[in-house]
Amino acid sequence: MDKILEAVVMSSYPNNVKQGLVRRVIEASKQPMDSEQCWSMLELSTKLYLTGDTKYKREVGKEVLEVYGHYHPEEFEEFFNVRFLLSLLQEGYGPLGKRSHYVLDYIQLGLQFVLESPSANSIFSLLRIEVLRKVCERPSPKQCAKISKLLTQHPQCIPTGKHQLLFCQQLIRCIGQFQCVSEGEEEIMEFLEQVNKVSGLLQRIWRTQTSAILPSLKELFTIISSTEEQEAPSNALASVVQFVPLELMDGVIRNLTNDDSITDVQMMTAIGRMIDWVSWPLGKNIDKWIIALLKGLAAVKKFSILIEVTLSKIEKVFSKLLYPIVREGALSVLQYMLLSFQHSHEAFHLLLPHIPRLVASLKKEDSNSATSSLEQLAELIHCMFFRFSGFPDLYEPVLEAVKALPIPNEDRIKHLLGQNAWTSQKNELACFYPRLASKSETGKIGLINLGNTCYMNSIIQSLFMASDFRHSVLNLTEGNSQPLMTKLQWLFAFLEHSQRPAISPESFLSASWPPWFTPGAQQDCSEYLKYLLDRLHEEEKTGKRIYQKLKESSLTSQAVEHHYLNKTLIEKMFGGKMMTKIRCLKCLNVSSREEAFTDLSLAFPPSDRNVRGSTSVLPVEEIGPQFIEPPENAGQLMGSPWIQRKAPMASDHPAPSVSVETLGFQERGEAANPIHGNDVGVDASKDPLSAFGEQACAPKDSRSVPDLINYFLSPERLTAENKYHCEKCASLQDAEKVAELTEGPHYLILTLLRFSFDPRTMKRKKILDNVSIPVVLKLPILVAPEETEEVCRHGKDGAVPGSGFMTVVYDLCSVVVHSGISSESGHYYCYSRECTDTIPHGQPRDGVPKPASDKQLDFEIQWYLFNDTRVSFSSFESVSNVTSFFPKDTAYVLFYRQRPERQSCLLHEALAEASRLHGEPSLHKDLMEAISKDNILFLQEQEKEARNRAAYISALPKSPLWWRDLDRDKDDDSSSGGCSPAAGGGGSGSFHGLVF
């Protein structure tokens, strides 16, 4: 019968013909027959099954084996003996030998017919040993899957005792070497199925033998933490972790993070490879284990590991959001990595170039998964904007990409940031702040944030960029008896000459710290600036004089020279004077008092008050950017500050006003017209501030700096509870108070009073109105009549005979921006440029005015953005538009530098002369030596850190082509979701790029 069957199978007849003949042979096999015939048929069926070169032959062999196992059990048991199975497992079968792929399938097929036989236990014992041996030989994924299928169907064959533990460990090592060699969809799906079968066997063993779990996990960690392997272990190991019971997570993580035998390099390697597992499809709980280990490392303060791993892996995790099959887990890991990395903006900024592209891909995908992920991603991005504000130039493209997505409120943002931070103790991360390799391309140096000290950093950088002040400070001599000024000199000198990308202002902070400030808390930068300038002023007044006598001007009287020489440096640079006049409305008596100031605090007018076009003493108007023109009606100005506020009689001509002219940022050729109404406004249809709650005041209409100056200089009516006690009337009377500037400071500091206490909500609120900032400001200064006439005789612009006022021109040089909605929180950064005198270009020394076309302003002066350690190039356009893009980022403190327009300005000429003769200030010997030593130390630190970092990072697993996920989206608009050529974005066609 065996000959007949073999002839039929080997014949060239069609399969349907052969099938009928085979069916007859099989039916005959069900009848009783002698033992020799049974053996012959069993040998033939074994041969067909194990060596058959077609699927048909193997199916025939299988069918015959099943018939003989069922109808001739004794002969089958005798044939399917231990010795035969041992030979199959160790030597293979036939000419293929060990290369036979179907031995395990054959054994699994035959086992079902000998389970009740006397030899069953012997067979099980043999298989328990042989499967362990097989696994130790590191079989292919396909063979491992067959072993797993065999043991899952026949658990009696699973090794027991110590062998079982060894079996689990060796099976994990097998999985660690699995590789999918094909990129075809079917092959990849088959590979994933094979891996799941193998990991499923581990799950079955762990369920019945929980004591095997921890040793198995220890072996897993040994594999992924090894730094000696030539190739990184397979991501298929992720399939093992998903079956570990979550209730064991805390104990496992605690043991790992507290194991002193595990080095930092091993731990970093392990966590780096675990993070790669986010790309494993269909895995469960993988993200939970990754996050748990990251949290465990934070709990034991392994911050260096967390930082290195986050910076090296976060972009890869982010790229996996393209794939729906792993998106949920990848997003969970990304959220934790970003929300926990709060000591530095580095991790978030790595993602900035890729966010717009990913958002576009998710929008194109248009699935529930993509929509949900977009909303979570937008929430995450706004958390990062909140935590790391002050980068408007970098954030604008990202903000544009997510502008249509929901914005979380501040409470939600604070909750997310609060619950995910590595530590609540900021000083624990002090040594891990961004380590910059080299100076900014701008050549400028940043300042390290020492814990909410951005308010000080912004002020210091603004003062440093005030070049006249900086030169004066750097020119200080030794032994000047001004300890705080000396510390400022050292700080400025390091900012000027250090090779470090950023320096620590710790020494200056401790010396200039206002005693009522709370350490580590955010403070008001304006309050700090006032305190600092006052300290420096008082220190010089009471200490030794530090400056040599300024050169005597032939045009300067002894009285004027004495006036300037008696001033402190702060008075010379920032000091101005203001005359406050109060007129009794009953007797018309006027009392006046002159006061010195170092800054003007500009309040916002009430919302129901229209400042533009108001009857202030000196109304402000805007003109175009190209030229500075004298006001056409300046000659008609009336001298009294109250005349123009009277109601005009029918016979009177309307009293014109002196304009405080400003230069805004406008396009070339735009009409040079005053600002009226809503020339500078915001889009009322958008309300980006609605998410910030009651503490934020949404802008009702746009203001400008001249508007606020107008309001500051406009008369104030003193009435009711605020009545004025008139000495002449000897009683309380209604009165009118007005302020006039009598001396313009060299550097004009304007503070926009944005913070106020709201009694309704019992909270300090911030006025978020967008205030337009002119790049050039003309300020009216009240001068003595004889001085006005003298200046007019020299042909100076801006002085009007008989008016009592002359115009002083100021150039914008710094803008300190507050990002946030409360003075007790948020972040400060500043825009600055280095203004220099423009007399040689615009004002002739012979006193003859040049045509207006020769007075074109220099808009090419480079702007810089100072944000703690980061310094970057910027522009006035960015300064002007920052609040439009980021409603919480508002100008707070402005620095303007006076242009030298008056011949009597001793300070300007002395500074200009010093600059021409000496160039940059020369530092005294001790200071230069300190800077030189620190620069050498920095170079040594760089060399040492480069060596350490190279050794540290070399342990991180390499994945050279992973970024192709997002890169290929650049030019492939046809792919849905930008993930792969396959439709559906991230479908099975993209598995190979995803997993391998």
Tab-separated table of N, CA and C in Angstrom, residues 69 80 114 187 221 281 299 390 404 415 447 461 465 497 502 619 672 674 743 816 836 896 900 915 989:
chain	number	residue	atom	x	y	z
A	69	GLY	N	-2.273	7.292	13.584
A	69	GLY	CA	-2.261	7.561	15.013
A	69	GLY	C	-3.606	7.289	15.640
A	80	PHE	N	6.637	6.004	17.160
A	80	PHE	CA	6.902	7.366	17.683
A	80	PHE	C	7.568	7.226	19.053
A	114	VAL	N	0.041	10.024	21.651
A	114	VAL	CA	0.776	9.205	22.628
A	114	VAL	C	0.618	9.767	24.040
A	187	GLU	N	5.573	39.389	5.274
A	187	GLU	CA	6.666	38.880	6.100
A	187	GLU	C	6.732	39.594	7.445
A	221	PHE	N	16.902	42.958	31.717
A	221	PHE	CA	17.652	44.189	31.991
A	221	PHE	C	19.136	44.002	31.678
A	281	PRO	N	4.781	47.814	17.603
A	281	PRO	CA	3.326	47.880	17.444
A	281	PRO	C	2.600	46.859	18.308
A	299	ALA	N	13.327	59.852	41.166
A	299	ALA	CA	13.173	59.718	42.617
A	299	ALA	C	14.520	59.534	43.312
A	390	GLY	N	9.764	83.563	26.135
A	390	GLY	CA	10.897	84.414	25.801
A	390	GLY	C	11.625	84.010	24.543
A	404	ALA	N	-5.292	77.044	15.559
A	404	ALA	CA	-6.704	76.663	15.499
A	404	ALA	C	-7.080	75.630	16.552
A	415	HIS	N	-1.083	72.658	36.641
A	415	HIS	CA	-1.308	71.312	37.179
A	415	HIS	C	-0.415	70.302	36.470
A	447	LEU	N	23.329	85.224	30.503
A	447	LEU	CA	23.411	85.171	31.965
A	447	LEU	C	22.636	83.960	32.464
A	461	GLN	N	21.284	93.013	31.254
A	461	GLN	CA	21.595	93.062	29.827
A	461	GLN	C	21.173	94.395	29.210
A	465	MET	N	23.807	96.957	27.489
A	465	MET	CA	23.684	97.427	26.110
A	465	MET	C	23.543	98.943	26.022
A	497	HIS	N	34.229	90.420	27.742
A	497	HIS	CA	35.472	89.758	27.338
A	497	HIS	C	35.514	88.256	27.609
A	502	ALA	N	27.811	81.784	28.572
A	502	ALA	CA	26.965	82.429	29.583
A	502	ALA	C	27.734	82.431	30.899
A	619	PRO	N	0.241	116.875	23.391
A	619	PRO	CA	-0.296	115.662	22.774
A	619	PRO	C	0.734	114.999	21.872
A	672	ALA	N	3.300	109.765	6.428
A	672	ALA	CA	3.753	110.149	7.759
A	672	ALA	C	2.646	110.927	8.440
A	674	PRO	N	-0.245	111.399	11.747
A	674	PRO	CA	-0.447	111.105	13.162
A	674	PRO	C	-1.306	109.867	13.343
A	743	GLU	N	14.125	118.497	32.568
A	743	GLU	CA	15.449	118.041	32.161
A	743	GLU	C	15.331	116.601	31.684
A	816	VAL	N	12.300	95.516	27.794
A	816	VAL	CA	12.165	94.359	28.679
A	816	VAL	C	10.732	93.864	28.580
A	836	THR	N	24.161	104.463	19.068
A	836	THR	CA	25.307	105.371	19.071
A	836	THR	C	24.871	106.717	18.535
A	896	TYR	N	15.288	104.343	26.378
A	896	TYR	CA	15.556	105.202	25.236
A	896	TYR	C	16.848	105.973	25.500
A	900	PRO	N	22.266	113.589	20.918
A	900	PRO	CA	22.882	114.877	21.270
A	900	PRO	C	22.464	115.960	20.285
A	915	SER	N	35.191	108.476	23.552
A	915	SER	CA	35.078	107.335	22.650
A	915	SER	C	36.014	107.475	21.458
A	989	GLY	N	1.940	48.966	5.819
A	989	GLY	CA	3.022	49.113	4.875
A	989	GLY	C	4.210	49.856	5.441
